[in-house]
Coordinates of C-alpha atoms and ligand atoms in Angstrom, one line a residue:
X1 CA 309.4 38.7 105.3
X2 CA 310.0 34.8 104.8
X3 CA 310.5 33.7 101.8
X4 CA 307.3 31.2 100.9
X5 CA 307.0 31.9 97.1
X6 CA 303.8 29.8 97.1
X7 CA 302.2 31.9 100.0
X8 CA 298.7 32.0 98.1
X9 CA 298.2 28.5 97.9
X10 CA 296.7 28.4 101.3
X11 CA 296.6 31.7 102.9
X12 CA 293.9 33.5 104.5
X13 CA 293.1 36.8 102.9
X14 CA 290.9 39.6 105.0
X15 CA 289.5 42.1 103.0
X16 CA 289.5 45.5 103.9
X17 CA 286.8 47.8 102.7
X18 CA 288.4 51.1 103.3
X19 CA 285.3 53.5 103.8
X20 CA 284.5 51.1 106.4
X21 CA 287.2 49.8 108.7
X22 CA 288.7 52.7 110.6
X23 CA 288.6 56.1 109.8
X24 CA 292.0 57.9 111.0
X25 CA 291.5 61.7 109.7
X26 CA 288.5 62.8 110.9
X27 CA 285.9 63.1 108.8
X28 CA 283.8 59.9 109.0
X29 CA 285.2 57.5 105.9
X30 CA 287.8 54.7 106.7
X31 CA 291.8 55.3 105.1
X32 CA 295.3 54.5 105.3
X33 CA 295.9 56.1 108.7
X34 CA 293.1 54.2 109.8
X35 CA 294.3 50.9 108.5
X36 CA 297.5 51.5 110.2
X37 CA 296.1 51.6 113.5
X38 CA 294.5 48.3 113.2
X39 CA 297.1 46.0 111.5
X40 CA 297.9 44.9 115.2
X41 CA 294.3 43.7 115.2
X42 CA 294.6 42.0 111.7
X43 CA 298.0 40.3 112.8
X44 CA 296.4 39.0 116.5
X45 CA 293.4 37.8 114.2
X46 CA 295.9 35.8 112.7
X47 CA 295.3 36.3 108.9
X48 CA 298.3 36.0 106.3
X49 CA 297.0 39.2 104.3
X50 CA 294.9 41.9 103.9
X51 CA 293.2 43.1 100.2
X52 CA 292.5 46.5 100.3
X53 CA 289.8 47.5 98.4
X54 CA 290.5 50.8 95.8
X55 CA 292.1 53.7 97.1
X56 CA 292.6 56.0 94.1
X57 CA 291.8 59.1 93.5
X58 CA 288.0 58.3 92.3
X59 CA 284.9 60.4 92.5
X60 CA 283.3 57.9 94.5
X61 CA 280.3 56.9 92.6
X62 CA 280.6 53.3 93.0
X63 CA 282.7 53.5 96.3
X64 CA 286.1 53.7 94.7
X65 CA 285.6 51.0 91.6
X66 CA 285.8 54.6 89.3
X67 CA 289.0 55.9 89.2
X68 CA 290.3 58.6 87.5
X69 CA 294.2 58.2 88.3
X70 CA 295.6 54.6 88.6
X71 CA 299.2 55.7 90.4
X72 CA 297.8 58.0 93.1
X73 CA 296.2 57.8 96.6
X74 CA 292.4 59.6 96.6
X75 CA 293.0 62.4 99.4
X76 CA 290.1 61.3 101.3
X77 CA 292.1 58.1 101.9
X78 CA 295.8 59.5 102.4
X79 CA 298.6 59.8 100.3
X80 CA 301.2 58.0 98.0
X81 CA 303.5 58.5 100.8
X82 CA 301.4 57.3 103.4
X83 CA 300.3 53.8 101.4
X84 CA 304.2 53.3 101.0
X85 CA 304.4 53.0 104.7
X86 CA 301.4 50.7 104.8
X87 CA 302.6 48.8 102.5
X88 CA 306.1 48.4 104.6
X89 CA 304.2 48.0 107.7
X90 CA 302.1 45.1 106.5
X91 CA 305.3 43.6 105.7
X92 CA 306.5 44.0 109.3
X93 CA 303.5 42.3 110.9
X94 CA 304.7 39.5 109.0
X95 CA 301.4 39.5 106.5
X96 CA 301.5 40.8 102.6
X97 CA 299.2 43.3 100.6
X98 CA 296.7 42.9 97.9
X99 CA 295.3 46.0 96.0
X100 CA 292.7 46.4 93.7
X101 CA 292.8 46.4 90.6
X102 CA 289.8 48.4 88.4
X103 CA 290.7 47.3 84.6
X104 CA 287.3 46.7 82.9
X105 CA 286.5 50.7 83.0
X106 CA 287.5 53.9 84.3
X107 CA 286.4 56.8 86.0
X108 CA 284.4 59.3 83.7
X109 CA 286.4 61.6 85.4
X110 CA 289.5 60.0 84.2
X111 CA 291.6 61.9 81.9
X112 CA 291.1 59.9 78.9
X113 CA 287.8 59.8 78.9
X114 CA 287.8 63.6 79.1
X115 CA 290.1 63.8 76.1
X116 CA 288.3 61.0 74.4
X117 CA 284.5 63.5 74.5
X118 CA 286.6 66.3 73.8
X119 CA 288.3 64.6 70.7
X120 CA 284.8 63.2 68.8
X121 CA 283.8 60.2 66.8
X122 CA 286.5 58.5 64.9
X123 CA 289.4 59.7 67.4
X124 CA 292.4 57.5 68.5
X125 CA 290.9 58.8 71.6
X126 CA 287.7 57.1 71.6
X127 CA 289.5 54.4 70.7
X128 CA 290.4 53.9 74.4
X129 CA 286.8 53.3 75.4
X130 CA 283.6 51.5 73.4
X131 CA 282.2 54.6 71.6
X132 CA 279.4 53.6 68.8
X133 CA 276.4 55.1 66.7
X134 CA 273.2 54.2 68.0
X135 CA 270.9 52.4 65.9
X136 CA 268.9 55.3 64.9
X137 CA 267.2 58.6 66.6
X138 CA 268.0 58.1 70.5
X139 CA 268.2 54.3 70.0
X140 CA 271.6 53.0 71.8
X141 CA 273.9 50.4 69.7
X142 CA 272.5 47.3 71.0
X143 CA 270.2 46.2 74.2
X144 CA 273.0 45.6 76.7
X145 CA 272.0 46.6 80.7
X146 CA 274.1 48.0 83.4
X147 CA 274.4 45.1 86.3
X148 CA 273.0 48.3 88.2
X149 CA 270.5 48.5 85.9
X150 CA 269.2 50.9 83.0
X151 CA 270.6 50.7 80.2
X152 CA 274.3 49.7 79.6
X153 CA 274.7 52.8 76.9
X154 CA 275.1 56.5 77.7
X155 CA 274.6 59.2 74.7
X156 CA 276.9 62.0 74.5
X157 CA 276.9 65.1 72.8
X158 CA 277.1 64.8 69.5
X159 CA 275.4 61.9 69.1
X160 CA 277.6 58.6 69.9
X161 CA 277.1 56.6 72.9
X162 CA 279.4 55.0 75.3
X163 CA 279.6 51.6 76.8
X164 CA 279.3 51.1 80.6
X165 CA 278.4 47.3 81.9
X166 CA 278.4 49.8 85.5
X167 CA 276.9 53.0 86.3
X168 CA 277.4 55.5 83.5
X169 CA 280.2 57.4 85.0
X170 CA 282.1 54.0 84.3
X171 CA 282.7 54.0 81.0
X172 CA 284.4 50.9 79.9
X173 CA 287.7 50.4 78.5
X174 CA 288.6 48.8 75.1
X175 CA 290.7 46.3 75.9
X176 CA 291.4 45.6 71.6
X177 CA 293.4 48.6 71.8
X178 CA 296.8 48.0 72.7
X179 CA 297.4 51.5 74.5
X180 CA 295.0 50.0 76.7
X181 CA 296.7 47.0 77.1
X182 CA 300.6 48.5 77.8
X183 CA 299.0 51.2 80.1
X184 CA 298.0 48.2 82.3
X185 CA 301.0 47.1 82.5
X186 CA 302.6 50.1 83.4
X187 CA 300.5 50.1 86.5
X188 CA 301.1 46.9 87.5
X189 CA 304.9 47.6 87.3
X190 CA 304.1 50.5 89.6
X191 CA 302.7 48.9 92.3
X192 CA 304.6 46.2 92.0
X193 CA 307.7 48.9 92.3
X194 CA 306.2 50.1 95.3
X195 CA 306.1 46.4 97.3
X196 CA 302.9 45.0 97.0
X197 CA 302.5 41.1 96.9
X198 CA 299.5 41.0 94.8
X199 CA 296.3 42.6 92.7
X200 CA 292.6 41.6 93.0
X201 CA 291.4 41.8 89.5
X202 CA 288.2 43.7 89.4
X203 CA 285.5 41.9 87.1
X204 CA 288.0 40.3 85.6
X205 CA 285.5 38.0 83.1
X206 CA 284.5 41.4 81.5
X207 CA 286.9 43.2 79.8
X208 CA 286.4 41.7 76.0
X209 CA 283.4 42.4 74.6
X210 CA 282.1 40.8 71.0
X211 CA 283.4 42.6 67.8
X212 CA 280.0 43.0 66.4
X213 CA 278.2 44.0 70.2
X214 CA 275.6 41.9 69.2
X215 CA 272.0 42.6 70.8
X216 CA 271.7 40.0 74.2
X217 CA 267.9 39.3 74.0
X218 CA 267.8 39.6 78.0
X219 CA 265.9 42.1 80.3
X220 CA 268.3 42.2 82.8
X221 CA 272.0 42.0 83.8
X222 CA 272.9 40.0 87.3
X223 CA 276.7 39.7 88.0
X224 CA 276.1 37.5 90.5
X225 CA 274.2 35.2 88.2
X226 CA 275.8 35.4 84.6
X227 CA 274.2 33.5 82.5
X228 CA 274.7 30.2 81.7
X229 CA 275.5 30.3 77.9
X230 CA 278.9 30.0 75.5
X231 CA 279.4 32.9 73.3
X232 CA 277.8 35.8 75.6
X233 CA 279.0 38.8 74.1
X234 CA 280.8 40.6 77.1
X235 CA 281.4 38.0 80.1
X236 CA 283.9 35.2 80.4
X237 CA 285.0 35.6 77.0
X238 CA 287.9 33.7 75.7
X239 CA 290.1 36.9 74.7
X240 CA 290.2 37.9 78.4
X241 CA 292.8 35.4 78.8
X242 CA 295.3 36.4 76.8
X243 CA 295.5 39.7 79.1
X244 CA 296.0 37.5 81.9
X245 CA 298.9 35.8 80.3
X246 CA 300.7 39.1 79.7
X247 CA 300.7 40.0 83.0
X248 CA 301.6 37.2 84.6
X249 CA 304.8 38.1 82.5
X250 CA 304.7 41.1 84.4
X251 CA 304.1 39.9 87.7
X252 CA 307.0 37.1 87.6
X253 CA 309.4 39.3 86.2
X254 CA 309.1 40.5 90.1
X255 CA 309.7 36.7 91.5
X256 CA 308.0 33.9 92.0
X257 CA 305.8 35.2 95.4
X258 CA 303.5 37.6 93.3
X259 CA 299.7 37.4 92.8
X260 CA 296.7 37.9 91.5
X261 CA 293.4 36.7 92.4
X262 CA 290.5 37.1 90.0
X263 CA 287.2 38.7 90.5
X264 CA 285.1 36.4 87.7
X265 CA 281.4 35.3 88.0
X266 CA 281.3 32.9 85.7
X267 CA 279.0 29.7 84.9
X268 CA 281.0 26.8 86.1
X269 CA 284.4 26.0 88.0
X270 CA 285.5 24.3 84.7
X271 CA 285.0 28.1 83.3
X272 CA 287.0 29.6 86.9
X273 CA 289.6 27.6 86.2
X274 CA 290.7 28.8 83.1
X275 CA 291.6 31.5 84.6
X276 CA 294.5 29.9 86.9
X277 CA 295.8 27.9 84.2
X278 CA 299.1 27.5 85.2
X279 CA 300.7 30.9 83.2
X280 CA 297.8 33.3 84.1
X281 CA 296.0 34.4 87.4
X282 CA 297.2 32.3 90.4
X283 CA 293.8 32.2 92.1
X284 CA 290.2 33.5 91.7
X285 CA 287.3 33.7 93.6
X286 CA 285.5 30.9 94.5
X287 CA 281.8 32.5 94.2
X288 CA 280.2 29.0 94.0
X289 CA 280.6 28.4 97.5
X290 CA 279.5 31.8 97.9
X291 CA 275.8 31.3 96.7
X292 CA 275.9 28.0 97.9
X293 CA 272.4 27.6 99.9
X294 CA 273.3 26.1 103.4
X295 CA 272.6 22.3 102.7
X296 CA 275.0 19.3 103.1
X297 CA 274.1 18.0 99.3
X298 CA 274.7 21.6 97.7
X299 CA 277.6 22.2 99.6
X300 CA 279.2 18.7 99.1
X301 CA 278.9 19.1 95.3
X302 CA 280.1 22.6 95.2
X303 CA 283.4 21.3 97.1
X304 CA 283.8 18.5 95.1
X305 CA 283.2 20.0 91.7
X306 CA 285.6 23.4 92.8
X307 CA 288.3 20.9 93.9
X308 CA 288.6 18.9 90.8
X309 CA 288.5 21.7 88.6
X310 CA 290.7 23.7 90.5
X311 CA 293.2 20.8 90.5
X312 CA 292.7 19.4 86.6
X313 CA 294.8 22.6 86.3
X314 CA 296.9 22.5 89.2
X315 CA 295.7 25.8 91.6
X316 CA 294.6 26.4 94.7
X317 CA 291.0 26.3 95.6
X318 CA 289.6 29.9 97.2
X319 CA 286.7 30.2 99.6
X320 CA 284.5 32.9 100.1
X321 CA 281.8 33.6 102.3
X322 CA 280.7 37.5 102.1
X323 CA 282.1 40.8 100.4
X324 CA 281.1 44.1 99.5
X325 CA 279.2 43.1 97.4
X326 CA 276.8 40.8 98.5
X327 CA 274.4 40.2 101.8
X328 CA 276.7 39.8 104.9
X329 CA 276.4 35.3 105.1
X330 CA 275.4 35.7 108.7
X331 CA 272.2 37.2 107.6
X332 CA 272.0 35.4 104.1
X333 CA 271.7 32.1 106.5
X334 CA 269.4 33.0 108.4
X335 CA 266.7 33.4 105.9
X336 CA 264.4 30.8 104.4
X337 CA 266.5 30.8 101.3
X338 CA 270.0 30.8 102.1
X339 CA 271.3 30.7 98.6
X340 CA 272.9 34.8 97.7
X341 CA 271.8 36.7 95.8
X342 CA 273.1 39.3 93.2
X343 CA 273.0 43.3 93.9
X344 CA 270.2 43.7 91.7
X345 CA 267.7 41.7 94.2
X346 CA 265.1 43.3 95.3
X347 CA 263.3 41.0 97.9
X348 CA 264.5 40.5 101.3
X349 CA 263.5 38.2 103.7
X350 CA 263.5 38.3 107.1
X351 CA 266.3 37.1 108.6
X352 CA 266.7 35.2 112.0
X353 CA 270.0 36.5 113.4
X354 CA 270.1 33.6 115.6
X355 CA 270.2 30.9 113.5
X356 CA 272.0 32.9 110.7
X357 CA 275.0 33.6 113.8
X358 CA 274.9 29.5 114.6
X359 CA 274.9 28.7 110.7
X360 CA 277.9 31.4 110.5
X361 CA 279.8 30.0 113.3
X362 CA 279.6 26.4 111.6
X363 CA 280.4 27.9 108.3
X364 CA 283.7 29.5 109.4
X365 CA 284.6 26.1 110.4
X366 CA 284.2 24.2 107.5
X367 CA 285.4 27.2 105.2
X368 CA 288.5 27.4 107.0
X369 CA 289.2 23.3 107.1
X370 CA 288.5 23.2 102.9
X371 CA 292.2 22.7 101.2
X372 CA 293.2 25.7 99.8
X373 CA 293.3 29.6 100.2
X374 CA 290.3 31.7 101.9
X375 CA 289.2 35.3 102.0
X376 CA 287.5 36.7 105.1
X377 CA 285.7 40.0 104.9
X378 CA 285.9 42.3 107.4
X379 CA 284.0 42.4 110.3
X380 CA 282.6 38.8 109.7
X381 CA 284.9 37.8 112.8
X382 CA 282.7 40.2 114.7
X383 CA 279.8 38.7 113.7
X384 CA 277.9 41.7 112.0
X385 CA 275.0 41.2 109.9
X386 CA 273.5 42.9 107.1
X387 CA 272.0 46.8 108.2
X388 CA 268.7 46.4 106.3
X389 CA 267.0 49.1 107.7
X390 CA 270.0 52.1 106.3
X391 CA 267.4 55.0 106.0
X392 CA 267.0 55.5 102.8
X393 CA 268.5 59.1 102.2
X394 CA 271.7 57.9 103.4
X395 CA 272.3 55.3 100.5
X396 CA 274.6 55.5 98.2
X397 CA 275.1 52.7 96.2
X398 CA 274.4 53.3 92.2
X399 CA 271.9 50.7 92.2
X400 CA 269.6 52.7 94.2
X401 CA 269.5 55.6 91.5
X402 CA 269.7 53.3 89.2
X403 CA 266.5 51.0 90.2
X404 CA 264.7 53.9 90.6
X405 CA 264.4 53.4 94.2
X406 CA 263.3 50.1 93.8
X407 CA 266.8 48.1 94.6
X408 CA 268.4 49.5 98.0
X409 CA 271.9 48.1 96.9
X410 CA 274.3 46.5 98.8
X411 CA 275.1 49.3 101.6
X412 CA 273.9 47.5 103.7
X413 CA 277.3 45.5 104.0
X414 CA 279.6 48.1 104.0
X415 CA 278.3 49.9 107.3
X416 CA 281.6 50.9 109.3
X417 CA 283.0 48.5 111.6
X418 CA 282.8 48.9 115.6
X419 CA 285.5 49.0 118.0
X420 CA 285.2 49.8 120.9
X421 CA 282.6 51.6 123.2
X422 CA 278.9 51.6 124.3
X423 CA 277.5 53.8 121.5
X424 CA 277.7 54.8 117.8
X425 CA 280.4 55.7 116.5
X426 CA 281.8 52.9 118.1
X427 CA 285.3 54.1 117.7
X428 CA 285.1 53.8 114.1
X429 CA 285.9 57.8 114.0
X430 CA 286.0 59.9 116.5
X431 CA 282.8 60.8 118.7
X432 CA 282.0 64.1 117.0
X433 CA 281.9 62.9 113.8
X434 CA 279.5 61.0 111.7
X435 CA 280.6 57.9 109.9
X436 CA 279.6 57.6 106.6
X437 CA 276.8 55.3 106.8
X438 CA 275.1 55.0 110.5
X439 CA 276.0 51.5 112.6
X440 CA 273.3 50.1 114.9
X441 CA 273.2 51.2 118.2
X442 CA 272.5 47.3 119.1
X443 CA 276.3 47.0 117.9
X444 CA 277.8 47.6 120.9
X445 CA 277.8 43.9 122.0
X446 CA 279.6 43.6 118.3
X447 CA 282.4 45.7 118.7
X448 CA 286.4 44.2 118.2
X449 CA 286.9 45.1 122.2
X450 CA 283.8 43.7 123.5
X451 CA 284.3 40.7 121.5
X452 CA 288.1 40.4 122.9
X453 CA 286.8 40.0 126.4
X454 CA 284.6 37.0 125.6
X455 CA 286.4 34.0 124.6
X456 CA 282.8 32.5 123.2
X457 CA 282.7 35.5 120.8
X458 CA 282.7 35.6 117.1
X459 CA 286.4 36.9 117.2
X460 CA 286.9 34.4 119.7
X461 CA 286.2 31.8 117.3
X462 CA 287.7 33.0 114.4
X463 CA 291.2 33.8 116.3
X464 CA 291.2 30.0 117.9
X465 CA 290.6 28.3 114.2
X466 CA 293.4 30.4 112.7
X467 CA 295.5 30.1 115.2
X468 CA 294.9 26.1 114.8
X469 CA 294.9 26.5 111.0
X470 CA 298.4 28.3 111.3
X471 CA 299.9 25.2 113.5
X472 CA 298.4 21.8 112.2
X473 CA 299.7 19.8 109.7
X474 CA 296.5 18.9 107.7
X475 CA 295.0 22.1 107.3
X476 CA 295.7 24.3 104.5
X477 CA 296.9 23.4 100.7
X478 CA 296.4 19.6 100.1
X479 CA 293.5 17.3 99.5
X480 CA 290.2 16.2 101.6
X481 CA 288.6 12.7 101.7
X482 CA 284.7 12.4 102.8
X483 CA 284.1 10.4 105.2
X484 CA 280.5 8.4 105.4
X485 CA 277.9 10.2 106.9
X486 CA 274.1 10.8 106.9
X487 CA 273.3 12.5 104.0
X488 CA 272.7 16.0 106.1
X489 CA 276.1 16.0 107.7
X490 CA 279.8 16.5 106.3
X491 CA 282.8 14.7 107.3
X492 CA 285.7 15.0 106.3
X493 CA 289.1 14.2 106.6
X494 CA 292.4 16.1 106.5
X495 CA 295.8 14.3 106.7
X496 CA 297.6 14.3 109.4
X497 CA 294.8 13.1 111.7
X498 CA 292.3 15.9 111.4
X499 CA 288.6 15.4 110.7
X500 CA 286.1 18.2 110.3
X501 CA 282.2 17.6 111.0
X502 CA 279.4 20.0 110.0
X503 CA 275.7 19.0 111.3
X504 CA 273.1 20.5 108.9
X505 CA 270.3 17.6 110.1
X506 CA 267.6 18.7 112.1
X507 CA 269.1 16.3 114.7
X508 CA 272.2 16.0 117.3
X509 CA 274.9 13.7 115.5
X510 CA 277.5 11.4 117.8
X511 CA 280.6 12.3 116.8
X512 CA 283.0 9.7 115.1
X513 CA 285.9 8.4 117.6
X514 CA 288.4 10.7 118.2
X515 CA 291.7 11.6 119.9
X516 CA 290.6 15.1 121.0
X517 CA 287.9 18.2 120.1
X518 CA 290.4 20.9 118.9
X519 CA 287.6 23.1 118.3
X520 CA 283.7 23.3 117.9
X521 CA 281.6 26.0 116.9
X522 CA 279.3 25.5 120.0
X523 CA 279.3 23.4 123.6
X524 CA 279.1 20.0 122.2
X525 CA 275.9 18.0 123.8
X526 CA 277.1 14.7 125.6
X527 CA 279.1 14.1 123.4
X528 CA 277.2 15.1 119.8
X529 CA 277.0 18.0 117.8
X530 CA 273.7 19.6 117.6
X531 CA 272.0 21.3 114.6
X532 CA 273.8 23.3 112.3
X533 CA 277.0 23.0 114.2
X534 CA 281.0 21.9 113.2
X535 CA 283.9 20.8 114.9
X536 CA 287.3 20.0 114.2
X537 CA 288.9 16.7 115.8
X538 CA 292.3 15.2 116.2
X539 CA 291.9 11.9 115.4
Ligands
GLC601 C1 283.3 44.6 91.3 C2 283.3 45.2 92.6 C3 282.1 46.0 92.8 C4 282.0 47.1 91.8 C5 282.1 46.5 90.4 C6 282.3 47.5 89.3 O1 282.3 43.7 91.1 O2 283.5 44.3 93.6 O3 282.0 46.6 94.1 O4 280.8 47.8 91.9 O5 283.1 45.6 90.3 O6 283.7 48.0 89.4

């Protein structure tokens, strides 16, 4: 690979949900060998690297994010062996590899929490995990909730009860205790070992919690939205960081081209960027532009305030449309309120797929024109929206169980991606078998193959801007200047000579002189760009 030590500060990541993206073995869930066969796909996309979501050995109650063995391969996903040729292929397509990281809690399954039930109260191995009395007969320590909801206390035999800010067969870790901490490091080492350029850092803003656990005087837990106070007792607090530090150690005793990226819903980009101070996390999701509504004002602020906090401490600015966790965008902005919600919502509008796929077109374009790094999730280039209608017996999310049936989870995002083919499964796995959760039959005008053929396509439009991304000057890591234009339109400029234009007004906008349209997310209109459309110009 070339040598770019600095590769993060601009490239474009493509997440890879494995259940979902290709399943190779046979028996309906995405893996390795399925990733394999599409890394040609990934590299003609023209992304710079692919995050693959966990693949250890797990029990699979929250789709991987419980593991019970941090150096392994889950068998329903390959083998050691066969992620150390993935990892060496990636490398050969000329792109790097991101895993997951899981260290805010384990699997129940995982040996140490076994040993630490087995041991009882008082036990070096509780120590690992958050084990407390309640506070009296059946009454758990304090009133935290699970962001899946219930309660965030489970009661075990004997009496105590363990934290989990997840589903219950996640209990969480105790980062005060400094087995915790060195085993960490261990497993970054072993990754690391084994060639991969970087780790996504799984709720990152979690893993201290308040000495005392004080109660939080709040109903319900949202991820997505954590509240908006100083102090809270288990997110964003200020010991998290010094965790970051020590493995940034770790990571740059490897060279100067490994990363992390943070997974941190926090209040403000002021908060985000403490976490890329210049000796901890490289990057970290930008989830403001994330649940950014689709308006010119909201949008322009969220750039503004995510670039000047990003660069008070000198990183990269990330940008983030959709992931597994949240409504697909292309659906999102097609509803009356664009804005996203967290997992735990529970009332869906309809969506018009139409505008949402105009509105997601546009949105590509000014994502992917925005200085800094920015993470595609897969099968956005296809276009796919959000499966509302999964029948209900198929779901499998934890926050369905644990809504009591109220909340359907986010599923409904991690439906497995078509390829080729005029019916389900879409060459996702082979005909015979059933992928995991059902695709629409509708998708057949989605799939990667049918998409190739039509240069208007999705695809067609993500290939062309990273293809131009890749080649000009101005786009990438730098700086943007705005450009004067009605409030409901952005414009922007990128030097050398590049100037972006998004129309969010109800009406067409005449495009500012130019040299040449290098690319536009729909026909232009004599010469103006209609509603809720972007193009990129030479000027
Ligand atoms: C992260 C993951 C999510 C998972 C949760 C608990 O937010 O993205 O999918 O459920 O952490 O690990």
């Amino acid at each position: 690979m070339a040598v770019n030590a600095s590769w993060w500060r601009d490239a474009v990541i493509y997440e890879v949900y494995i259940r979902s993206l290709a399943d190779g073995s046979g028996d309906g869930v995405g893996d390795i060998a399925g990733i394999r066969s599409r890394l040609p796909y990934l590299r003609d996309l023209g992304v710079d690297a692919v995050w693959i979501t966990p693949w250890y050995p797990s029990p699979m109650v929250d789709g991987g994010y419980d593991v019970a063995n941090y150096r392994d391969i889950d068998p329903l996903f390959g083998t050691l062996a066969e992620a150390e040729t993935l990892i060496g292929e990636v490398h050969g397509h000329g792109m790097r590899l991101i895993v997951d990281l899981v260290p805010n809690h384990s699997s129940d399954q995982h040996p140490w929490f076994r040993e630490a039930l087995a041991a009882g109260p008082g036990s070096p191995q509780r120590a690992r995990y958050v084990f407390r009395d309640g506070n009296g007969p059946d009454q758990p320590p304090n009133d935290w909730r699970s962001v899946f909801g219930g309660p965030a206390w489970t009661q075990v035999p004997g009496g105590q009860w363990y934290l989990h800010l997840f589903a219950p067969e996640q209990p969480d870790l105790n980062w005060d205790n400094p087995q915790v901490r060195e085993e960490f490091e261990d497993i970054l080492r072993f990754w690391l070992d084994r060639g991969v350029d970087g780790f996504r850092v799984d709720v990152a803003h979690g893993l201290i919690k308040h000495p005392d656990l004080p109660d939080l005087g709040s109903a319900q837990e949202d991820m997505v939205h954590s509240p908006d106070r100083t102090d809270h007792p288990h997110w964003d607090r200020d010991g998290v960081h010094d965790i970051f530090r020590s493995w940034r150690r770790v990571a740059d005793s490897y060279g100067d081209d490994r990363m992390f990226v943070a997974e941190a819903w926090v209040s403000k980009p002021e908060r985000l960027a403490r976490y890329v101070r210049s000796d901890e996390l490289q990057t970290a999701f930008n989830f403001d532009f994330l649940r950014c509504s689709w308006a010119a004002d909201s949008l322009r602020s969220v750039v503004d305030s995510c670039l000047h906090a990003m660069h008070a401490v000198g990183a990269p600015t990330t940008w983030v449309l959709s992931n597994h966790d949240v409504t697909r965008h292309l659906t999102r902005y097609g509803r009356p309120r664009t804005r996203a919600e967290g997992p735990l919502h529970d009332i869906v509008e309809p969506a018009d797929i139409e505008l949402g796929t105009r509105r997601a077109r546009a949105a590509v374009l000014l994502m992917l024109a925005l200085p800094g790094s920015a993470y595609l999730y897969q099968g956005e280039e296809l276009g796919l929206e959000e499966v509302e209608d999964l029948p209900e017996d198929v779901l499998q999310d934890p926050t369905w169980q644990r809504s009591g049936h109220k909340v359907r989870g986010r599923d409904g995002c991690r439906v497995p991606l078509p390829w080729r083919g005029s019916r389900p499964p879409f060459g996702f796995c082979r005909e015979q078998v059933r992928p995991w959760l059902p695709q629409p039959a509708h998708w057949q005008a989605r799939t990667a193959e049918a998409e190739e053929a039509e240069p208007e396509s999705m695809w067609g439009l993500y290939r062309a801007a990273l293809r131009i991304r890749r080649a000009h000057p101005a786009l990438g890591d730098g700086t943007l200047s705005w450009v004067d234009a009605p409030a409901e339109v952005l414009v922007f400029r990128r030097e050398p000579g590049l100037l972006c234009v998004v129309n969010l007004s109800d009406t067409p906008f005449a495009l500012p002189g130019h040299e040449r349209v290098l690319l536009s997310s729909e026909q232009m209109q004599n010469g103006k760009l209609s509603t809720d459309t972007a193009a990129w110009l030479q000027v």
